[in-house]
Short mmCIF file of C-alpha atoms and ligand atoms in Angstrom, two decimals:
data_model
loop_
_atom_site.label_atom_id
_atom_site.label_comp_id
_atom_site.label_asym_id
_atom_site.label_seq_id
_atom_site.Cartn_x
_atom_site.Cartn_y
_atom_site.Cartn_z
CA UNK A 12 23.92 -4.55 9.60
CA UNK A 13 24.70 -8.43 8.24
CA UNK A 14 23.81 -9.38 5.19
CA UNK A 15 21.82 -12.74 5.01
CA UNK A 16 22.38 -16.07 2.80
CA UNK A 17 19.44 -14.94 1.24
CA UNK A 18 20.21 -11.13 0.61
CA UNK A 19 17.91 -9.85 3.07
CA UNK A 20 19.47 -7.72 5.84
CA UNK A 21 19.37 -8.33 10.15
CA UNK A 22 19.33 -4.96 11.69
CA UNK A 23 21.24 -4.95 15.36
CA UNK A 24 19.99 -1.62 15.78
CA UNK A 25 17.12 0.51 15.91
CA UNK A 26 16.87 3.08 12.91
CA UNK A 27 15.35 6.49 13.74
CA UNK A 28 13.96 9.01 11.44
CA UNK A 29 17.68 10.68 11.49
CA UNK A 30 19.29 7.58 10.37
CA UNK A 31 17.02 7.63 7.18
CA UNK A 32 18.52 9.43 3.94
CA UNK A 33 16.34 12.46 3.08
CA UNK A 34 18.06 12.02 -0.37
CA UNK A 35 16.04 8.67 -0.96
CA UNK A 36 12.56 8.49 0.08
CA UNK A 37 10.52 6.67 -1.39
CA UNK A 38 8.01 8.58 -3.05
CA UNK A 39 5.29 5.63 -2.88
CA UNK A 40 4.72 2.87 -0.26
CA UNK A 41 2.87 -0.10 -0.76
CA UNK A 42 1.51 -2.28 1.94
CA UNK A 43 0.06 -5.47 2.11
CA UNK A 44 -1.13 -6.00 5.55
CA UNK A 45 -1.50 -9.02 6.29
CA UNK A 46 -1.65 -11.68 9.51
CA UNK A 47 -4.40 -9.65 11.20
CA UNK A 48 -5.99 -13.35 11.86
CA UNK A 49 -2.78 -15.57 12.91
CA UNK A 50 -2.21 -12.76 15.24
CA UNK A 51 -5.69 -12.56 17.24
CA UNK A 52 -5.76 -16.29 17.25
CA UNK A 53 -2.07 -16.55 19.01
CA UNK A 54 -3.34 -14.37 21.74
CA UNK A 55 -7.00 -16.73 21.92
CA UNK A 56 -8.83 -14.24 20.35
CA UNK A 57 -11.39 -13.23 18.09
CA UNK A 58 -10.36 -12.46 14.16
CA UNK A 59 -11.71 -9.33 14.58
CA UNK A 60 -9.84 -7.93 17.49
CA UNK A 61 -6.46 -8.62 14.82
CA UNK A 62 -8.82 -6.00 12.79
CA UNK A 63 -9.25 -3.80 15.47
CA UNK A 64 -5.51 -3.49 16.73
CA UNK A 65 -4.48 -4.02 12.70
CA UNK A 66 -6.59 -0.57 12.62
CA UNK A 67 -3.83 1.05 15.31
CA UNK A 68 -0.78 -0.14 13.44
CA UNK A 69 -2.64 1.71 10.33
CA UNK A 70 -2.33 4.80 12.94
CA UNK A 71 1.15 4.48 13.56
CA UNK A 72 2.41 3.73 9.76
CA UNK A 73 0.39 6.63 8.34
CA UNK A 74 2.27 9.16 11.04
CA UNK A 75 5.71 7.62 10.42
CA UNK A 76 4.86 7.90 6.54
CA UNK A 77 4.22 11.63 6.86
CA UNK A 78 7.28 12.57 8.71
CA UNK A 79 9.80 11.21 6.40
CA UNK A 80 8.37 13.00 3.84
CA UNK A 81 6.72 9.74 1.78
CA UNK A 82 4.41 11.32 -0.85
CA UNK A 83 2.10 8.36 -0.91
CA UNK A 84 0.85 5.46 0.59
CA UNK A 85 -1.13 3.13 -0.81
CA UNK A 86 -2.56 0.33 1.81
CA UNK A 87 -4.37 -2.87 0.78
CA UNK A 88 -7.05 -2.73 3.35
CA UNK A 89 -9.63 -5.56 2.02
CA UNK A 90 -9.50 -7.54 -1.70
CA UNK A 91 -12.30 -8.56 -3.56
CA UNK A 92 -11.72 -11.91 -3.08
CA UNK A 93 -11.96 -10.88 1.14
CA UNK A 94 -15.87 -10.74 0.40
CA UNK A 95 -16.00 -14.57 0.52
CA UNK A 96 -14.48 -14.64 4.00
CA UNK A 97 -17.44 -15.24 6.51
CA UNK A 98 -19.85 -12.47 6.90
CA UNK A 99 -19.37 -11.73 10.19
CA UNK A 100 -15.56 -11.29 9.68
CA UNK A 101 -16.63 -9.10 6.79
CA UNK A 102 -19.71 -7.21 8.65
CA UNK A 103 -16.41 -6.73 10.97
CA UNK A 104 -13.94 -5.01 8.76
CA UNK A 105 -16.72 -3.00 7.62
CA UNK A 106 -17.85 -1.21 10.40
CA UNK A 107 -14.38 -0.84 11.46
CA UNK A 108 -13.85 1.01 8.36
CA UNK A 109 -16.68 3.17 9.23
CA UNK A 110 -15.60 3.97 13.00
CA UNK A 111 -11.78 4.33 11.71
CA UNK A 112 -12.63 7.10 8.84
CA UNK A 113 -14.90 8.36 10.75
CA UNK A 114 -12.51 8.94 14.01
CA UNK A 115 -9.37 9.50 12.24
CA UNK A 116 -10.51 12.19 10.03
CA UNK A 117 -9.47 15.32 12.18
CA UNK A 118 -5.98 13.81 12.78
CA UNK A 119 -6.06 13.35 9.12
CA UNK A 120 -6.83 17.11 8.64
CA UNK A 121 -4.09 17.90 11.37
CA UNK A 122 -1.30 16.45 9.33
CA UNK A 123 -2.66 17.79 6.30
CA UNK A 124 -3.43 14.08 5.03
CA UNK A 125 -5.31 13.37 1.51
CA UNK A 126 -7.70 10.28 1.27
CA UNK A 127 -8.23 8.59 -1.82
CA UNK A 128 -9.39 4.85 -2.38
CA UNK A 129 -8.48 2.50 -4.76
CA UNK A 130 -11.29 -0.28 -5.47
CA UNK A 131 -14.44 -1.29 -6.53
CA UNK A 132 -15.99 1.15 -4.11
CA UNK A 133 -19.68 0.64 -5.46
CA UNK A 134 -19.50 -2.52 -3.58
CA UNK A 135 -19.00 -1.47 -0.30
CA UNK A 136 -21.76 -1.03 2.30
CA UNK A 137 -23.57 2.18 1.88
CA UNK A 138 -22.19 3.66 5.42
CA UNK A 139 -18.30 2.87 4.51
CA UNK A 140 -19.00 4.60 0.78
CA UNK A 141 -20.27 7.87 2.66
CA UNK A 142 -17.82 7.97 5.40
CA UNK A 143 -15.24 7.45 2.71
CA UNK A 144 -16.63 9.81 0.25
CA UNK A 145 -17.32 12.49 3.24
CA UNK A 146 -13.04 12.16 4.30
CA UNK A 147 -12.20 12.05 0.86
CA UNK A 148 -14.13 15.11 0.09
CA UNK A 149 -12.58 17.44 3.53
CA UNK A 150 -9.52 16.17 2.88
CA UNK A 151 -9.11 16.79 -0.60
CA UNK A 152 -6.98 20.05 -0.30
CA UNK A 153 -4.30 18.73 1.98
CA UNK A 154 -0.71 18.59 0.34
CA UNK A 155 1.05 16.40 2.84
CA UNK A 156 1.10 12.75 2.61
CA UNK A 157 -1.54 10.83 0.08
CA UNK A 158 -3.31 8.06 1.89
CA UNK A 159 -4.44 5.37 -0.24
CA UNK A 160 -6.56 3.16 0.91
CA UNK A 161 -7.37 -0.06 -1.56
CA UNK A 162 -10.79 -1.14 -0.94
CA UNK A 163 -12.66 -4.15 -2.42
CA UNK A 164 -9.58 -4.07 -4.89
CA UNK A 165 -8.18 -6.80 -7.24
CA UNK A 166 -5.69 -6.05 -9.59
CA UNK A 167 -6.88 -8.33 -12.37
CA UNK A 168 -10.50 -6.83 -12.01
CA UNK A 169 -8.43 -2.95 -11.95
CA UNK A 170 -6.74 -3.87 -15.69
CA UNK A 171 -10.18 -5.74 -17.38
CA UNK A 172 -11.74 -2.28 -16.37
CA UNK A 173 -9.24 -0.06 -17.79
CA UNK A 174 -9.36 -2.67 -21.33
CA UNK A 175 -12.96 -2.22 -21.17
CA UNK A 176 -12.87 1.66 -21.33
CA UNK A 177 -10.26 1.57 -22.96
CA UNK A 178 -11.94 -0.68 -25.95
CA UNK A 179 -14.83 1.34 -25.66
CA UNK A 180 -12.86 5.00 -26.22
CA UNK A 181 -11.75 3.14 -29.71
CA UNK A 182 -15.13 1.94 -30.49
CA UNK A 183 -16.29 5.25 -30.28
CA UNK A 184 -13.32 6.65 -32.36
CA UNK A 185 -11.76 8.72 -29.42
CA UNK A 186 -8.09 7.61 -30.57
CA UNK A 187 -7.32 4.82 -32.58
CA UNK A 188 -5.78 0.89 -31.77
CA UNK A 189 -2.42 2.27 -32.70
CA UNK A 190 -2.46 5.70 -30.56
CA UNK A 191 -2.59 3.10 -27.09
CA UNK A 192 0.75 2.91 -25.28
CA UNK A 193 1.39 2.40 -21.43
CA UNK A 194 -0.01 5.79 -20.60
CA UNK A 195 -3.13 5.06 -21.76
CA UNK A 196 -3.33 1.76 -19.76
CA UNK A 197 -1.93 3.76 -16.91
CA UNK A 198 -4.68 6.88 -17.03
CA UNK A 199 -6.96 4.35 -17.32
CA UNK A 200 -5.99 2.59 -14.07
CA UNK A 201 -7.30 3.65 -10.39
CA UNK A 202 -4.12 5.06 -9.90
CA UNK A 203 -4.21 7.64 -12.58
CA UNK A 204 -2.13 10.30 -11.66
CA UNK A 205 0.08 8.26 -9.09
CA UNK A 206 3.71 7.12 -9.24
CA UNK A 207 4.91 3.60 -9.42
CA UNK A 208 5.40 1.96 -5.93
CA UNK A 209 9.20 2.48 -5.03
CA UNK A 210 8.65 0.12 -2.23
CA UNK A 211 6.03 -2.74 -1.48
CA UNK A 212 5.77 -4.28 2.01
CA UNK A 213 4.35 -7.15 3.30
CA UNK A 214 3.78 -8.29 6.48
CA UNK A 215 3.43 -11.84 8.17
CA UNK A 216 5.43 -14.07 6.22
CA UNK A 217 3.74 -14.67 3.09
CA UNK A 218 5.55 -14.07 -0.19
CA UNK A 219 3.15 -13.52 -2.73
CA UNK A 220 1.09 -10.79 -4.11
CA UNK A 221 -2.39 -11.84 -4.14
CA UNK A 222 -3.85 -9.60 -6.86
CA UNK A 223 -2.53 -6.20 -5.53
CA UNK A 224 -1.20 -3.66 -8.33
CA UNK A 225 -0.01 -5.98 -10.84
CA UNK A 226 1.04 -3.48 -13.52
CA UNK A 227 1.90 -0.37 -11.37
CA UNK A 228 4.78 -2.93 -9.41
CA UNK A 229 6.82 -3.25 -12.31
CA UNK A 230 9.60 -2.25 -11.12
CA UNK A 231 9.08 -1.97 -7.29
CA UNK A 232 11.20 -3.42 -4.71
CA UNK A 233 9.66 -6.00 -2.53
CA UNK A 234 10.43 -6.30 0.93
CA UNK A 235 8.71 -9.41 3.23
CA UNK A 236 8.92 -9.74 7.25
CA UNK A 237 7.33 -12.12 9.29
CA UNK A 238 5.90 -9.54 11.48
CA UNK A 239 1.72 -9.88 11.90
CA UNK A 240 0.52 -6.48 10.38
CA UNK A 241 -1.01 -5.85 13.85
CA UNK A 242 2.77 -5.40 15.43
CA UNK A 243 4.17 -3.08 12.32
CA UNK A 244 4.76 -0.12 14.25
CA UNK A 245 7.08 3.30 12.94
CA UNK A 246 10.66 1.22 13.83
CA UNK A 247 9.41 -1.48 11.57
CA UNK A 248 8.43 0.91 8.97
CA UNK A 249 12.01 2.78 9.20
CA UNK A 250 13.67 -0.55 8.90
CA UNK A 251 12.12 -1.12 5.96
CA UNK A 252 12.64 1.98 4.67
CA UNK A 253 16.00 1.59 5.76
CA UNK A 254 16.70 -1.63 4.11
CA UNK A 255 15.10 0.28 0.82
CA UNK A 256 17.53 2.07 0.78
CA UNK A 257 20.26 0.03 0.79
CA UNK A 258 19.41 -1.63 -2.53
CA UNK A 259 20.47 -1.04 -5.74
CA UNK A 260 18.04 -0.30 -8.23
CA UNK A 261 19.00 -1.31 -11.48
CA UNK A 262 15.61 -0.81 -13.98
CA UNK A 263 17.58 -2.82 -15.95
CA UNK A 264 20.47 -0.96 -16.59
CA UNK A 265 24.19 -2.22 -15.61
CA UNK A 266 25.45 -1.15 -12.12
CA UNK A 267 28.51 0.87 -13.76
CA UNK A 268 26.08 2.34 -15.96
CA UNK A 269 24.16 3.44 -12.56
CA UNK A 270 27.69 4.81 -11.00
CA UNK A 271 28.86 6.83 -14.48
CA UNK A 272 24.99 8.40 -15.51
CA UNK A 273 23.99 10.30 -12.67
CA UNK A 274 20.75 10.90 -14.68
CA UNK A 275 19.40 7.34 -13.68
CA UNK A 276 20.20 8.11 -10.48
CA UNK A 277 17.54 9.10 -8.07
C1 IPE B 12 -5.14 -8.98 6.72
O1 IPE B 12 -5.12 -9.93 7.70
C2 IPE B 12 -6.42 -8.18 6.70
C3 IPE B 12 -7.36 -8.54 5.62
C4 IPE B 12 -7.11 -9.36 4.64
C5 IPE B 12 -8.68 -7.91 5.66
P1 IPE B 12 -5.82 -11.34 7.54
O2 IPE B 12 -7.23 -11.20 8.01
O3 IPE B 12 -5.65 -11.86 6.17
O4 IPE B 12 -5.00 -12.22 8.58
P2 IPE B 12 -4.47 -13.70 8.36
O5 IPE B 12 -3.68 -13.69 7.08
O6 IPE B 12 -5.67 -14.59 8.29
O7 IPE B 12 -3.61 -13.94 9.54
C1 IPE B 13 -4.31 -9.87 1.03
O1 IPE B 13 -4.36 -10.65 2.17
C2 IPE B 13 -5.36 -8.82 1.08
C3 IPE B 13 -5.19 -7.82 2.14
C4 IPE B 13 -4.17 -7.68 2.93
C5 IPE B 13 -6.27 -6.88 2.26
P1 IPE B 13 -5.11 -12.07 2.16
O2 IPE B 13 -4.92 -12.63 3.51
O3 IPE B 13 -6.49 -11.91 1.69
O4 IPE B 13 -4.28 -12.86 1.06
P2 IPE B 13 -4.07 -14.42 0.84
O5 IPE B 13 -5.44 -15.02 0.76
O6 IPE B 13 -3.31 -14.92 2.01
O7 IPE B 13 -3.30 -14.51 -0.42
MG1 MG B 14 -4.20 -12.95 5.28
#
């Protein structure tokens, strides 16, 4: 391994599942998965073929997921600001959604896999919210990996809902302005119950966040790589993971404070 100028990493080899630490998995992935388009149209195809093979590399990253032993994986599937795209693109993802749920589910059940979505599911067609809500309800006793799948999701729109009930809990004299700290904000977030990302990915070169889980990423490391999300396969997910793990993560303690308290240590 060879550290960059700009502290990223170049791998000159390919990292297995062995060569992954079993002392530091992350317990939460987040992915961004992105370049479905740039990569249909540098093979002369249609946008929606990048959705359909995008849908394969979902496949692959949910398997490797599972059998390091990540606890949950949270995937950023469509935004709510993806509903202005053109409605064929968006008819597109949809019943893509549909046929993907809908196929996937007994593999899901195989590998003991738990579906949950993240979202402003309301808005979804009324095929997607029953496929969804059929998986989600079959697959709600597995224990293995937690598949989350953020749907018609914006961040911003995620934290106005959880001031609004929230606001509305004090109205109604449920706790008082004073009893609100972060756990409050947290329960009322769509990832109630979840960790914190350890790790958020995303693919095809961009470097932002575009309105994905703006509170819960607090503390998460980011890792970028130019790969389209349509050619993230399990090695790109174990370098990743590898790279991960070859950080230090401060949460703003000092390094020797990291080395001499082996309670902040994971
Ligand atoms: C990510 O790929 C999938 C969705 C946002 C639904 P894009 O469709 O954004 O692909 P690019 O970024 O245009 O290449
Ligand atoms: C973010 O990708 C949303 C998803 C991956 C679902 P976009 O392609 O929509 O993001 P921008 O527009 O490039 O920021
Ligand atoms: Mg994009």
């Amino acid at each position: 391994m060879a550290e960059n100028e700009d502290g990223t990493f170049t791998l000159f080899f390919m990292i297995t599942a062995e060569q992954i630490s079993k002392n530091s998995i992350p317990a939460h992935v987040a992915i961004i998965m992105d370049g479905n388009g740039r990569w249909a149209k540098a093979k002369g195809l249609d946008r929606s073929e990048g959705h359909r093979f995008g849908a394969e590399a979902v496949k692959k990253v949910v398997r490797a997921a599972g059998k390091i032993g990540v606890k949950y994986l949270t995937l950023y599937a469509f935004s709510s600001e993806n509903w202005n795209r053109p409605q064929a693109e968006v008819d597109a993802i949809m019943d893509l959604l549909v046929y993907m749920i809908q196929r996937e589910t007994p593999e899901l059940m195989e590998n003991s896999v738990r579906l949950l979505a993240i979202g402003e599911i309301d808005r979804l067609t009324p095929d997607a919210q029953k496929s969804l809500q059929e998986t989600i309800d079959t697959t709600s006793g597995n224990t293995g990996l937690t598949l989350v799948l953020a749907l018609s999701y914006s961040s911003k729109r995620e934290i106005l809902s959880a001031v609004r009930k929230i606001s509305s809990d004090v109205s109604i004299g449920k706790f008082s302005v004073d009893d609100i700290d972060e756990s409050t904000i947290e329960t009322a977030l769509f990832t109630s119950g979840m960790p914190d990302p350890d790790l958020l990915i995303r693919t095809s070169g961009e470097q932002r966040i575009s309105n994905f889980l703006l509170w819960q990423i607090a503390y998460s490391e980011f890792y970028f790589t130019k790969t389209y999300w349509p050619d993230f396969d399990e090695q790109s997910f174990f370098e990743a993971i590898y790279q991960y793990q070859n950080r230090e993560r401060r949460f703003g303690l000092t390094g020797d404070q990291l080395t001499t308290n082996s309670n902040f240590t994971e």
